Amino acid sequence: MKPAPFDYHAPRDLGEALEVLAEAGEHAKVLAGGQSLIPLLNMRLAAPERLVDINRIAALEPFEVTPDGVRVGALSRHSQVERSAEVAAAQPLLRQALRLVAHPVIRNRGTVVGSLVHADPAAELPAVLALLGGSVRLARAGGVRDVPAAEFFTGPLESALEPGELAVSAYFPNPPERTGSAFVEVARRHGDFALAGVAAVVTVDDDLRVRAARVACVGVGPVPMTADVSEWCERRPASTVDWAAVSRAVQDRTEPEADIHATAEYRRHLVGVLAVRALTEAARNAA
């Protein structure tokens, strides 16, 4: 199939892009990586009057690693962030998640911020942003606002991005010292969307007892589901934690739906198993 007709804009700077978006409002779509948008256009599930291609705006390309976190620009490709040793040292969970995103050819073109804006509840990066308490920076003609992850994802394929706004970057805060992370998932084939997946961060004290533990789950609700399971770890060493209780606590927070790939009951069971795997792996990485 071919997309419906649209006007094409290729602004050279951010100001020009914001002007076009302000004028077009809800009738515009932004093209960055296009790995989700192009199929939607071709199937005519999206039919914007204007397509705003931001790939010529050099200011949106860089990502920055600071002592406090990682800020990723709107044109930073999955593969660029995945291969950055600096990013991996500061925020290992980003690399762990990105290695599970689709296939290398997709990651070479797709963008981190684009995946967040697409807001697919089965995608990895929204769960990472939610788990780390990150935010998305949205710009419009006349202003900028930072939206926390807890408020950014509003439903399946829905976000807090408003007509006339452009997501210019995403911020992933660094975890405390002695924190380990992990991301595990189950998919029918490598590169497919996960039937269920779990990201975890675990912080241990000097005696390697679990001081804090959190998970974010994908594929089991309309938005990334996060849960603080620290109380079930009871400041114990990871080897003595009642992981069965932790698994039940995570499962109780999920809202999976059945589809042609899996039943809701299977997804709930799967997320409990994956939560234990991710948390134990994260605890090992913390130690």
XYZ file of C-alpha atoms in Angstrom, residues 42 57 145 204 237:
5
model
C 1.651 2.809 4.291
C 18.347 19.484 12.363
C 8.509 21.588 29.227
C 22.627 -3.212 47.632
C 21.086 -10.911 50.655
